[in-house]
Tab-separated table of C-alpha atoms and ligand atoms in Angstrom:
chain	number	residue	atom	x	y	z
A	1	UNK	CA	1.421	10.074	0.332
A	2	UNK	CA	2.173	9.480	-3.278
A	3	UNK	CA	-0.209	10.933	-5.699
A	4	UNK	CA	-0.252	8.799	-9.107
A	5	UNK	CA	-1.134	11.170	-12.435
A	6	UNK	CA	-3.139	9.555	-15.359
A	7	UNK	CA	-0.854	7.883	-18.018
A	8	UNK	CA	1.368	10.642	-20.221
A	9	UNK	CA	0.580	13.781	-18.100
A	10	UNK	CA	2.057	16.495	-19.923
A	11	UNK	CA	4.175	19.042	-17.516
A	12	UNK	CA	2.901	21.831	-19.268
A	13	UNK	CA	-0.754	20.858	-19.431
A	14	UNK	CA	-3.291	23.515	-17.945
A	15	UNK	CA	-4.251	21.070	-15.619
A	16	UNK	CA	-1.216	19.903	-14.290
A	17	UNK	CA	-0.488	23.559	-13.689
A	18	UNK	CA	-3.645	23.567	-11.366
A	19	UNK	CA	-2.492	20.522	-9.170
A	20	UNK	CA	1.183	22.094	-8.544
A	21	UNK	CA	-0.589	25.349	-7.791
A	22	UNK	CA	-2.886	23.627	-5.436
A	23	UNK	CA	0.042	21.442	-3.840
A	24	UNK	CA	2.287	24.483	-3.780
A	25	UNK	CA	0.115	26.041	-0.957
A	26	UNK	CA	-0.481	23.120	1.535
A	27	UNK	CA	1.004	24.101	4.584
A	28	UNK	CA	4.176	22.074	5.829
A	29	UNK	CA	4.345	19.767	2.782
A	30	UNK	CA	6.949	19.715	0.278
A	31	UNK	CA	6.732	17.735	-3.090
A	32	UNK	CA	9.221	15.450	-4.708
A	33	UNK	CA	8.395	14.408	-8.624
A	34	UNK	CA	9.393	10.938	-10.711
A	35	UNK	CA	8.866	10.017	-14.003
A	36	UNK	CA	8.617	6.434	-14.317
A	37	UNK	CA	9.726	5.502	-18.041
A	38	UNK	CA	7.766	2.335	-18.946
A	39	UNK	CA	8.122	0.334	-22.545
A	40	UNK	CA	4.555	2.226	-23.115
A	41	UNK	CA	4.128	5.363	-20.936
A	42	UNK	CA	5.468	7.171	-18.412
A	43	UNK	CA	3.806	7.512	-15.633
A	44	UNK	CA	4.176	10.637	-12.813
A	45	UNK	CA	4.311	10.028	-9.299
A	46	UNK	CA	4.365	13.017	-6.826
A	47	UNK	CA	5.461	12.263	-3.645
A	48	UNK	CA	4.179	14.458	-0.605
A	49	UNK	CA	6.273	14.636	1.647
A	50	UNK	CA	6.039	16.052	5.602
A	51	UNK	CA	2.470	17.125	7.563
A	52	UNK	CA	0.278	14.407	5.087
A	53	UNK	CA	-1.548	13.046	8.013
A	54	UNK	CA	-4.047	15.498	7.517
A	55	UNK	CA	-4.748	15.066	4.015
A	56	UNK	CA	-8.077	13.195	3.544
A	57	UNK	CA	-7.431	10.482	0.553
A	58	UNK	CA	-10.648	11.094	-1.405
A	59	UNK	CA	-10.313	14.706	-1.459
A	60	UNK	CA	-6.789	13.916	-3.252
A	61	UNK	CA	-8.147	11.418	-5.663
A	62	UNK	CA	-10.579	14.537	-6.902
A	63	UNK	CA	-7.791	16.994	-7.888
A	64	UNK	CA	-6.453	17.302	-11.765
A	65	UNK	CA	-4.590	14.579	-13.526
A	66	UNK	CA	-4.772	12.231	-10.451
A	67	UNK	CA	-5.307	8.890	-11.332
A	68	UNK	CA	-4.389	7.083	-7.737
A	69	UNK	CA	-3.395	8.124	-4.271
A	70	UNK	CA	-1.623	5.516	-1.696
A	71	UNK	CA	-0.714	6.626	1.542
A	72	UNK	CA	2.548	5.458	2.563
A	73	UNK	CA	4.343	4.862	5.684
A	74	UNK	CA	7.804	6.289	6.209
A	75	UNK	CA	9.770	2.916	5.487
A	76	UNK	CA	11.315	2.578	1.800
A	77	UNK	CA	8.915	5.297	0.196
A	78	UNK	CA	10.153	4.727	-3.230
A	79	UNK	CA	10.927	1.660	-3.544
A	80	UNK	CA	8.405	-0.011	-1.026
A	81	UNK	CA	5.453	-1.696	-0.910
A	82	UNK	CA	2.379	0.406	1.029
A	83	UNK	CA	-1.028	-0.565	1.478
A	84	UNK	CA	-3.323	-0.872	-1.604
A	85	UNK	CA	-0.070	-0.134	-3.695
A	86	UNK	CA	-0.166	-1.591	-7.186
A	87	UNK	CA	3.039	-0.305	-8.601
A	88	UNK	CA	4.857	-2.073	-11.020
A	89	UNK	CA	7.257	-3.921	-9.808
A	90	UNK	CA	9.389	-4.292	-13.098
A	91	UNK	CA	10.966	-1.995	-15.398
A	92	UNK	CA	12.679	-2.563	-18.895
A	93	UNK	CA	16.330	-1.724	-19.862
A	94	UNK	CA	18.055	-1.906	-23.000
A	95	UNK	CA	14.865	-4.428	-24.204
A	96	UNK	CA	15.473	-6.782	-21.254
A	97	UNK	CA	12.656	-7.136	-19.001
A	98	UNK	CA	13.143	-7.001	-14.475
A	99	UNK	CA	10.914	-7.976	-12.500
A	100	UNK	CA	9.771	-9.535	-9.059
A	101	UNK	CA	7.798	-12.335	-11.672
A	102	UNK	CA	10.179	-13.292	-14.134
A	103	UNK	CA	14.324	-14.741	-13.839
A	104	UNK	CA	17.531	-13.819	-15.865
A	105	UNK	CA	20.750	-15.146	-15.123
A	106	UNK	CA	23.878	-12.877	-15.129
A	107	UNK	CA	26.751	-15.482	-15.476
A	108	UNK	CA	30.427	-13.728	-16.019
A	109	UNK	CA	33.999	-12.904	-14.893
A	110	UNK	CA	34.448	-11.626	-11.229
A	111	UNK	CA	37.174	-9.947	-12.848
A	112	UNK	CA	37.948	-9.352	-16.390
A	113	UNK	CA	41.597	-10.182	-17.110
A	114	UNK	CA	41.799	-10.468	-20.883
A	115	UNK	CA	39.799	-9.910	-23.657
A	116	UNK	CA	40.365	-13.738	-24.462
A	117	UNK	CA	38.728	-14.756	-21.838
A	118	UNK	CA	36.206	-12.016	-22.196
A	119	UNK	CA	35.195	-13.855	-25.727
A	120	UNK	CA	35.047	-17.288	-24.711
A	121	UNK	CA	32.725	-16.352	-21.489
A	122	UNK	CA	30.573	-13.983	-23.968
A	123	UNK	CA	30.756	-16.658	-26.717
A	124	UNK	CA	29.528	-19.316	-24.164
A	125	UNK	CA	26.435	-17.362	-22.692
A	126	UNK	CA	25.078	-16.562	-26.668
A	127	UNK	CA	25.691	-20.421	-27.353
A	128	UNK	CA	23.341	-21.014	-24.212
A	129	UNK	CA	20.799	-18.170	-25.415
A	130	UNK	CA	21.602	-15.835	-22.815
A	131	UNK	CA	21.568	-11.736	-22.990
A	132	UNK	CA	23.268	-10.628	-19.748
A	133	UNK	CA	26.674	-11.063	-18.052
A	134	UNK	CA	28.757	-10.171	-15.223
A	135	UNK	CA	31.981	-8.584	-15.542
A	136	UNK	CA	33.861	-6.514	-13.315
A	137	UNK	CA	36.316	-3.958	-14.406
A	138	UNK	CA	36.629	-2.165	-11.482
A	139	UNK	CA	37.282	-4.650	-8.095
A	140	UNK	CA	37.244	-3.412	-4.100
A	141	UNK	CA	39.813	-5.726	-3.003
A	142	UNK	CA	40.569	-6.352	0.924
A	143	UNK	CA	43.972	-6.459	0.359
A	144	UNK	CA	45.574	-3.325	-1.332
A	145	UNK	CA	48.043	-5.332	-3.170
A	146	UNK	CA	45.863	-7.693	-5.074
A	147	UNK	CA	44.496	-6.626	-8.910
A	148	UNK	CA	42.073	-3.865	-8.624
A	149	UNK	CA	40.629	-4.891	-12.363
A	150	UNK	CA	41.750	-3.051	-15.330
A	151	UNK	CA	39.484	-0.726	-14.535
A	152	UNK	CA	38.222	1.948	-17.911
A	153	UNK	CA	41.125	0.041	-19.906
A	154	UNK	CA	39.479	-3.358	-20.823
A	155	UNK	CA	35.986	-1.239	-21.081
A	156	UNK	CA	36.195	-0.590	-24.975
A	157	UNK	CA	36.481	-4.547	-25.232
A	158	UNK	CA	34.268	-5.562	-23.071
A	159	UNK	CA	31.633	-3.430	-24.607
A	160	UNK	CA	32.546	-3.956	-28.409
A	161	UNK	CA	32.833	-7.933	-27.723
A	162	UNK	CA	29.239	-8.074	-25.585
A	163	UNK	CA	27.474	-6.452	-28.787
A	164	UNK	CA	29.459	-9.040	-30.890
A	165	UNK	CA	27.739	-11.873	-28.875
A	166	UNK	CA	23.776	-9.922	-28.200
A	167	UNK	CA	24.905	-9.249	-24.638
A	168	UNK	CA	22.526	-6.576	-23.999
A	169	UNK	CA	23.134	-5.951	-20.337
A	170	UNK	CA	26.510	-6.096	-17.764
A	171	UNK	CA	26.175	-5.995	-14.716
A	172	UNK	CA	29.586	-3.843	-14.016
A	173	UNK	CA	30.603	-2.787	-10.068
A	174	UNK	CA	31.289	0.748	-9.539
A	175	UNK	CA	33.176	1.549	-6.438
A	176	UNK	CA	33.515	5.662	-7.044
A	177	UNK	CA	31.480	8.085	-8.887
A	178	UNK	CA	33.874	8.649	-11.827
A	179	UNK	CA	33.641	5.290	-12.769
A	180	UNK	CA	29.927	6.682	-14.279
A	181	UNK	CA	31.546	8.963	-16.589
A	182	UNK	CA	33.776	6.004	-17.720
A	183	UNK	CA	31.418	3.953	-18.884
A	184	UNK	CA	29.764	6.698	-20.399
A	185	UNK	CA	32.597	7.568	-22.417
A	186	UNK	CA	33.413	4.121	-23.581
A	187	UNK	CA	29.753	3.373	-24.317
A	188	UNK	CA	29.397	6.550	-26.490
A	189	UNK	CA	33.224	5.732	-27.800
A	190	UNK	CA	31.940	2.344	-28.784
A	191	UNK	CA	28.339	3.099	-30.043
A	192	UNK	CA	26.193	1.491	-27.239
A	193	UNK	CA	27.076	-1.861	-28.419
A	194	UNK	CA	25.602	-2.894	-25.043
A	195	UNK	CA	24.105	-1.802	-22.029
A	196	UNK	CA	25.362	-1.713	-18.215
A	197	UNK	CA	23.805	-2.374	-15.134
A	198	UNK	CA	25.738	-0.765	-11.894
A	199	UNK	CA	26.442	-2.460	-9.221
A	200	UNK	CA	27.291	-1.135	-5.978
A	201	UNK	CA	28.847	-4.151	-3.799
A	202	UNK	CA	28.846	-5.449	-0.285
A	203	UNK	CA	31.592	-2.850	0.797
A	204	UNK	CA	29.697	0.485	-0.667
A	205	UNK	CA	25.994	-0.719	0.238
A	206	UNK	CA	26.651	2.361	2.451
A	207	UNK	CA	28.584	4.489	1.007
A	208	UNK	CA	26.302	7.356	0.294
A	209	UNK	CA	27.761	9.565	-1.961
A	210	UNK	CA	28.143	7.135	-4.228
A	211	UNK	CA	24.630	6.233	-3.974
A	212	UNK	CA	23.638	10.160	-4.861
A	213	UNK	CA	26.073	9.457	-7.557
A	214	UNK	CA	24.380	6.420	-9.123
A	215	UNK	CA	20.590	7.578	-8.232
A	216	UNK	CA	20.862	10.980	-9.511
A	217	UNK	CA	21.549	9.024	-13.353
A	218	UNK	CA	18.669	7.523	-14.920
A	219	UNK	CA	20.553	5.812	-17.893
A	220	UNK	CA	21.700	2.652	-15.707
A	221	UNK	CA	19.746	0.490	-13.504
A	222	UNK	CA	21.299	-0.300	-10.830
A	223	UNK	CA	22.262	-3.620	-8.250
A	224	UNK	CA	22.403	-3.287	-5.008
A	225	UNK	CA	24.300	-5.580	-2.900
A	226	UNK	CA	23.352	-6.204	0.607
A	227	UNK	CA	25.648	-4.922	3.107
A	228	UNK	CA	27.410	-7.853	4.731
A	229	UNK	CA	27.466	-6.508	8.264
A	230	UNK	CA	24.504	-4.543	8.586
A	231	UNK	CA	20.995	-5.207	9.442
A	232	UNK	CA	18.629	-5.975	6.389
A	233	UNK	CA	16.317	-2.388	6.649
A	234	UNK	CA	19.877	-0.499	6.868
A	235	UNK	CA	20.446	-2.113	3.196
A	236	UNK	CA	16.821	-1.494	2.060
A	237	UNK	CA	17.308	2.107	3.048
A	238	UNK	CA	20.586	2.329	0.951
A	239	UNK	CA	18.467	1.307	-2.190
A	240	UNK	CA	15.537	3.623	-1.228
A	241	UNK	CA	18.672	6.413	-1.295
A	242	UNK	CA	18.962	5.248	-5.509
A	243	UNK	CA	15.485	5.703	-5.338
A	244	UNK	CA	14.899	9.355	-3.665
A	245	UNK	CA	17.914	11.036	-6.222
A	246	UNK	CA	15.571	9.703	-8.694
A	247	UNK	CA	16.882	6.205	-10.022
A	248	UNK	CA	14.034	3.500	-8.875
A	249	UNK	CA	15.215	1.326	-11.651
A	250	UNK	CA	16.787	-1.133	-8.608
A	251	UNK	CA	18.055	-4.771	-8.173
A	252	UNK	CA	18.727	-6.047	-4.247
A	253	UNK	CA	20.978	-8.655	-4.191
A	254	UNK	CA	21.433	-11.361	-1.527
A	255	UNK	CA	24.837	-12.391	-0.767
A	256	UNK	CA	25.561	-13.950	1.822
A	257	UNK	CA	26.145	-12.061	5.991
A	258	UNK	CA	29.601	-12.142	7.464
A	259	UNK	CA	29.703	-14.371	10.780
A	260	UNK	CA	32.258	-15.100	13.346
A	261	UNK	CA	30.548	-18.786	13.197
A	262	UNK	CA	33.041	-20.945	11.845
A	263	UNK	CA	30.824	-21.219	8.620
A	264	UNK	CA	31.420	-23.880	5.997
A	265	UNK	CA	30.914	-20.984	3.665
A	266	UNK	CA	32.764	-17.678	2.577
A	267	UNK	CA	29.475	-16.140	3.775
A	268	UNK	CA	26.128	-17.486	5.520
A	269	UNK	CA	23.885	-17.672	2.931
A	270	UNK	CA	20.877	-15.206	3.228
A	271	UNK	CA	18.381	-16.556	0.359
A	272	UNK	CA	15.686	-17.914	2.721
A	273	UNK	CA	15.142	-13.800	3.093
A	274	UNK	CA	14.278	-13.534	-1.560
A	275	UNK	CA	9.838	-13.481	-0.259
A	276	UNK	CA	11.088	-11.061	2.554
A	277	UNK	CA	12.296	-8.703	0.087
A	278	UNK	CA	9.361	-8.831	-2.137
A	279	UNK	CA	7.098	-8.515	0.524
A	280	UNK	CA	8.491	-5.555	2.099
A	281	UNK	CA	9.508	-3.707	-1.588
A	282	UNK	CA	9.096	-3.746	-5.208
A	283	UNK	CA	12.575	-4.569	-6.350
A	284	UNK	CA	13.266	-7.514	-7.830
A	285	UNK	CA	15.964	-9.768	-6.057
A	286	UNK	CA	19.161	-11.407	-6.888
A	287	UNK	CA	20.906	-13.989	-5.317
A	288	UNK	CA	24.886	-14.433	-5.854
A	289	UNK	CA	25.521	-18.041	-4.988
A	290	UNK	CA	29.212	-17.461	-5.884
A	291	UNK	CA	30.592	-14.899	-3.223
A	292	UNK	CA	28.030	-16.778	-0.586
A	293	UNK	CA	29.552	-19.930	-1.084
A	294	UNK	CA	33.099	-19.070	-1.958
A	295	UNK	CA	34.418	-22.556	-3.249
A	296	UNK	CA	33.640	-25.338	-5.361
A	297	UNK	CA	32.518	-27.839	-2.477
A	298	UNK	CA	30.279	-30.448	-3.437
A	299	UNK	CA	28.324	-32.509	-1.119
A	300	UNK	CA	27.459	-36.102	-0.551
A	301	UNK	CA	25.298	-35.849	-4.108
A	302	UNK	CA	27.530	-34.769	-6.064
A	303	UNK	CA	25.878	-31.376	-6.232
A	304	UNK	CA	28.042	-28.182	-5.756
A	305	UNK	CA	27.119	-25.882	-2.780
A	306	UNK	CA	27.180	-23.247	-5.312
A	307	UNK	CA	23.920	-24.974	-6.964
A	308	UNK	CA	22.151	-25.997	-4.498
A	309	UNK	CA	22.040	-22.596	-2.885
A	310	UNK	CA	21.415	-21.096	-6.227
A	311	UNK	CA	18.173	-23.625	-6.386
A	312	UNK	CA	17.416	-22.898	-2.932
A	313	UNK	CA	17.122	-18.956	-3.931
A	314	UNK	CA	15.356	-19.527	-6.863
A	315	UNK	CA	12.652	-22.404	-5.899
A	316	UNK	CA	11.887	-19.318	-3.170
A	317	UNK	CA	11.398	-16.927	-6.317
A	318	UNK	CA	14.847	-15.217	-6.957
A	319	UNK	CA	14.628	-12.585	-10.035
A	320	UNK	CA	17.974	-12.602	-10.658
A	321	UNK	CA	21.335	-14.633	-10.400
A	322	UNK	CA	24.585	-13.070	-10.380
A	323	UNK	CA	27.575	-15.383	-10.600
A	324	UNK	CA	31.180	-16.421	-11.624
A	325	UNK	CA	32.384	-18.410	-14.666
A	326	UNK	CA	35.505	-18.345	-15.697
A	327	UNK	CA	37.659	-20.061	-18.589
A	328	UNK	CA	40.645	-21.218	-16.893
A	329	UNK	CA	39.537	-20.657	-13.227
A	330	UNK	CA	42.828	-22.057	-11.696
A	331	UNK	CA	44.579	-18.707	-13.965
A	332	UNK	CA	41.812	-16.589	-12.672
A	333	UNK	CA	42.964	-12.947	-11.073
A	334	UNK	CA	40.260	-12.917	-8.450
A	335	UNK	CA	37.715	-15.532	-6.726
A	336	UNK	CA	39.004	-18.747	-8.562
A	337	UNK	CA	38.085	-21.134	-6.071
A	338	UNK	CA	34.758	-20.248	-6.307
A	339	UNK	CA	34.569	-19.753	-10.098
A	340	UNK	CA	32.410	-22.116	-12.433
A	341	UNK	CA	33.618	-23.570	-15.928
A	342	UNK	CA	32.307	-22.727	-18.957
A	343	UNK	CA	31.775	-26.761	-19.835
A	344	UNK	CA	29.485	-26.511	-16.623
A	345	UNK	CA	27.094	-23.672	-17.881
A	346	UNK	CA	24.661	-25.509	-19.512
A	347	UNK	CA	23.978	-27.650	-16.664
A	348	UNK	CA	23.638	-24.542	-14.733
A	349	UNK	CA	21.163	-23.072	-16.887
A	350	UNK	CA	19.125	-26.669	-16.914
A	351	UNK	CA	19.437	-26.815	-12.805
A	352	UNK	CA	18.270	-23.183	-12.801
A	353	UNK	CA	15.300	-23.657	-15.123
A	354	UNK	CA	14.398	-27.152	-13.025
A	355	UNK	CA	14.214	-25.142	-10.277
A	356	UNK	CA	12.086	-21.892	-11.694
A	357	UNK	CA	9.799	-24.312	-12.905
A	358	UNK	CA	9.400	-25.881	-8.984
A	359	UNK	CA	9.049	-22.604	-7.779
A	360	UNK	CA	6.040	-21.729	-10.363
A	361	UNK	CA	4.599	-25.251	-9.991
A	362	UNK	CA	4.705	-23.964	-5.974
A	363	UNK	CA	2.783	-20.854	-7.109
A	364	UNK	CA	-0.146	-22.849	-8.641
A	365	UNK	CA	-0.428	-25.425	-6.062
A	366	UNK	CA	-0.747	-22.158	-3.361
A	367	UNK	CA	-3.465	-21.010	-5.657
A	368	UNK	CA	-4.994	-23.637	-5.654
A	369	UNK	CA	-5.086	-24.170	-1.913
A	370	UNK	CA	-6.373	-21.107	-1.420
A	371	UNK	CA	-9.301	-21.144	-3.542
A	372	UNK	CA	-9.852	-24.960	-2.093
A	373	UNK	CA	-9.575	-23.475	1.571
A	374	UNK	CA	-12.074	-20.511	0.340
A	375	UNK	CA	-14.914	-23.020	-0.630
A	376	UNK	CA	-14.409	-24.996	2.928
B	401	PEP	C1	31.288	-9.073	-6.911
B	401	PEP	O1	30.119	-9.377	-7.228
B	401	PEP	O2	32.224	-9.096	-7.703
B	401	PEP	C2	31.591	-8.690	-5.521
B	401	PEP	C3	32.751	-8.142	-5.171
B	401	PEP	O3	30.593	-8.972	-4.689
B	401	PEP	P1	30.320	-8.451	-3.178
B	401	PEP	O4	30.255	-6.951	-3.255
B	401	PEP	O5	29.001	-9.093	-2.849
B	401	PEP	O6	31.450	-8.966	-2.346
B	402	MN	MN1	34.489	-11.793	-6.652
């Protein structure tokens, strides 16, 4: 059961007081609290947690500073959706807007190799009006002799050259807890020229310390990949994790299952599941056409793979779009083959707003229908 306080519920108000005292002696139930940071207010959730089945709602909505009580079931707490539950489903960072109604594109390095190229692709996304980016510093490789990224070396750069351009978020993977503190340090060494959004890939979806890690910190939100070999609730779980250490600022991202299949991709692409997501959760969702697909393959139209999947995910409502540019892709230190060039970005911007506006168009004709089908 989550108990939702009126808007800006002081901790130290009398009547606050009264509703911990009162929750403090219910037998068998322990309570968790979050402060939800909005643009306007914050709001307090408590979460009961254990014996709630014998709580009776009304007599809940009655106590001090409640404003709304939802009973939930035990899937995805945090982060889920539960009956009668009108949570946001949307938080701001660093003046950017994420939600499960809106779309930003995150186009960037896989890798960053030099600052060079780190100015052109930065350069490139202001030119195209864009305020977020993908690079990655720090790279899980399969093979332990390939480049691991530069790691906290190029972050000073990276940073200082984003707030050169109005990049206001990164999304950056971490793949260890330390990596926090690094960004810290170079964000605070730079003077929060930008801000960072963590992402935890494919290969740490469960890795749960690192989860703790990156929940317990409220400065970052955070994107969660999809594990690539594990069923879809064992990923939704791993983001409800962010969410119980107290981060519920959370992207999911879509990339693509590993199959024995013979696919004609890297991975098989997963973006028919963006409403399943949003159904079952409040997280917005990102699709990554680039490590689905893996290559540059175009079919019969002339259309890469890498575009149509990306319209596929986003006439089905996508939030989010996490993908690889690079300069000189054929001098590019990881994923290459599957990188876009910078001369192409502007056609994937256009493809991407064609198919946002489908996908909106989609949303009116359902309405439509369904007031039609109401009268009938
Ligand atoms: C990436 O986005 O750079 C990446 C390594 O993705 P994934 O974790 O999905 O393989
Ligand atoms: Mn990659």
């Amino acid at each position: 059961m989550i108990l939702i306080l009126h808007p800006n519920t002081s901790s130290t108000s009398d009547e606050y007081q009264q509703l911990q005292q009162f929750l403090a002696q219910l037998p068998k139930i322990k309570t968790q609290t979050h402060e939800v940071k909005g643009a306007q207010q914050t709001l307090t959730e408590i979460y009961l947690i254990g014996d709630t089945a014998s709580l009776v709602l009304e007599d809940m909505k009655d106590l001090p500073t409640v404003e709304r009580v939802i009973r939930i079931s035990d899937d995805y707490r945090i982060l889920g959706r539960h009956k009668d539950d009108k949570r946001a489903s949307s938080f701001a960072y660093n003046g950017v807007t994420f939600s499960q109604d809106n779309l930003h594109i995150f186009a960037g390095l896989c890798a960053v190799d030099n600052k060079e190229h780190v100015e052109k692709m930065m350069q490139a996304l202001q030119s195209q009006g864009q305020v977020c980016a993908r690079m990655g510093a720090y790279k899980p490789r399969s093979n332990p002799y390939s480049f691991q990224g530069h790691g906290k070396n190029c972050l000073p750069y990276v940073f200082e050259l984003a707030g050169k351009y109005d990049i206001k978020v990164i999304a950056m993977e971490i793949t260890h807890d330390s990596h926090i503190q690094e960004i810290n340090q170079a964000l605070q060494q730079t003077g929060h020229p930008t801000g960072v959004m963590l992402q935890i890939g494919t290969r740490n979806t469960q890795n749960f310390e690192l989860l703790k890690a990156a929940g317990k910190q409220t400065n970052y939100p955070i994107l969660l990949k999809r594990g690539f070999g594990i069923t879809l609730e064992e990923s939704l779980n791993a983001a409800e994790y962010l969410a119980s250490e107290g981060n519920s600022n959370v992207i999911f991202a879509l990339r693509g299952m590993k199959t024995n299949m013979g696919d004609p991709h890297r991975n098989f692409i997963d973006f028919a599941q963006v409403p399943v997501v949003k159904r079952l959760t409040r997280m917005p969702v990102c699709i990554d056409p680039s490590h689905s697909v893996g290559s540059r393959e175009t079919s019969p139209d002339n259309i890469m793979d890498v575009f149509h999947v990306t319209a596929q995910g986003i006439i089905a409502g996508a939030n989010m779009v996490l993908v690889d540019f690079h300069p000189h892709p054929s001098s590019a230190l990881v994923d290459g083959p599957q990188a876009l060039r910078l001369n192409e970005l502007p056609y994937f911007i256009e493809d991407c707003v064609i198919a946002r506006e489908a996908y909106e168009k989609r949303k009116k004709l359902n309405i439509r229908f369904q007031k039609e089908s109401a009268i009938v």
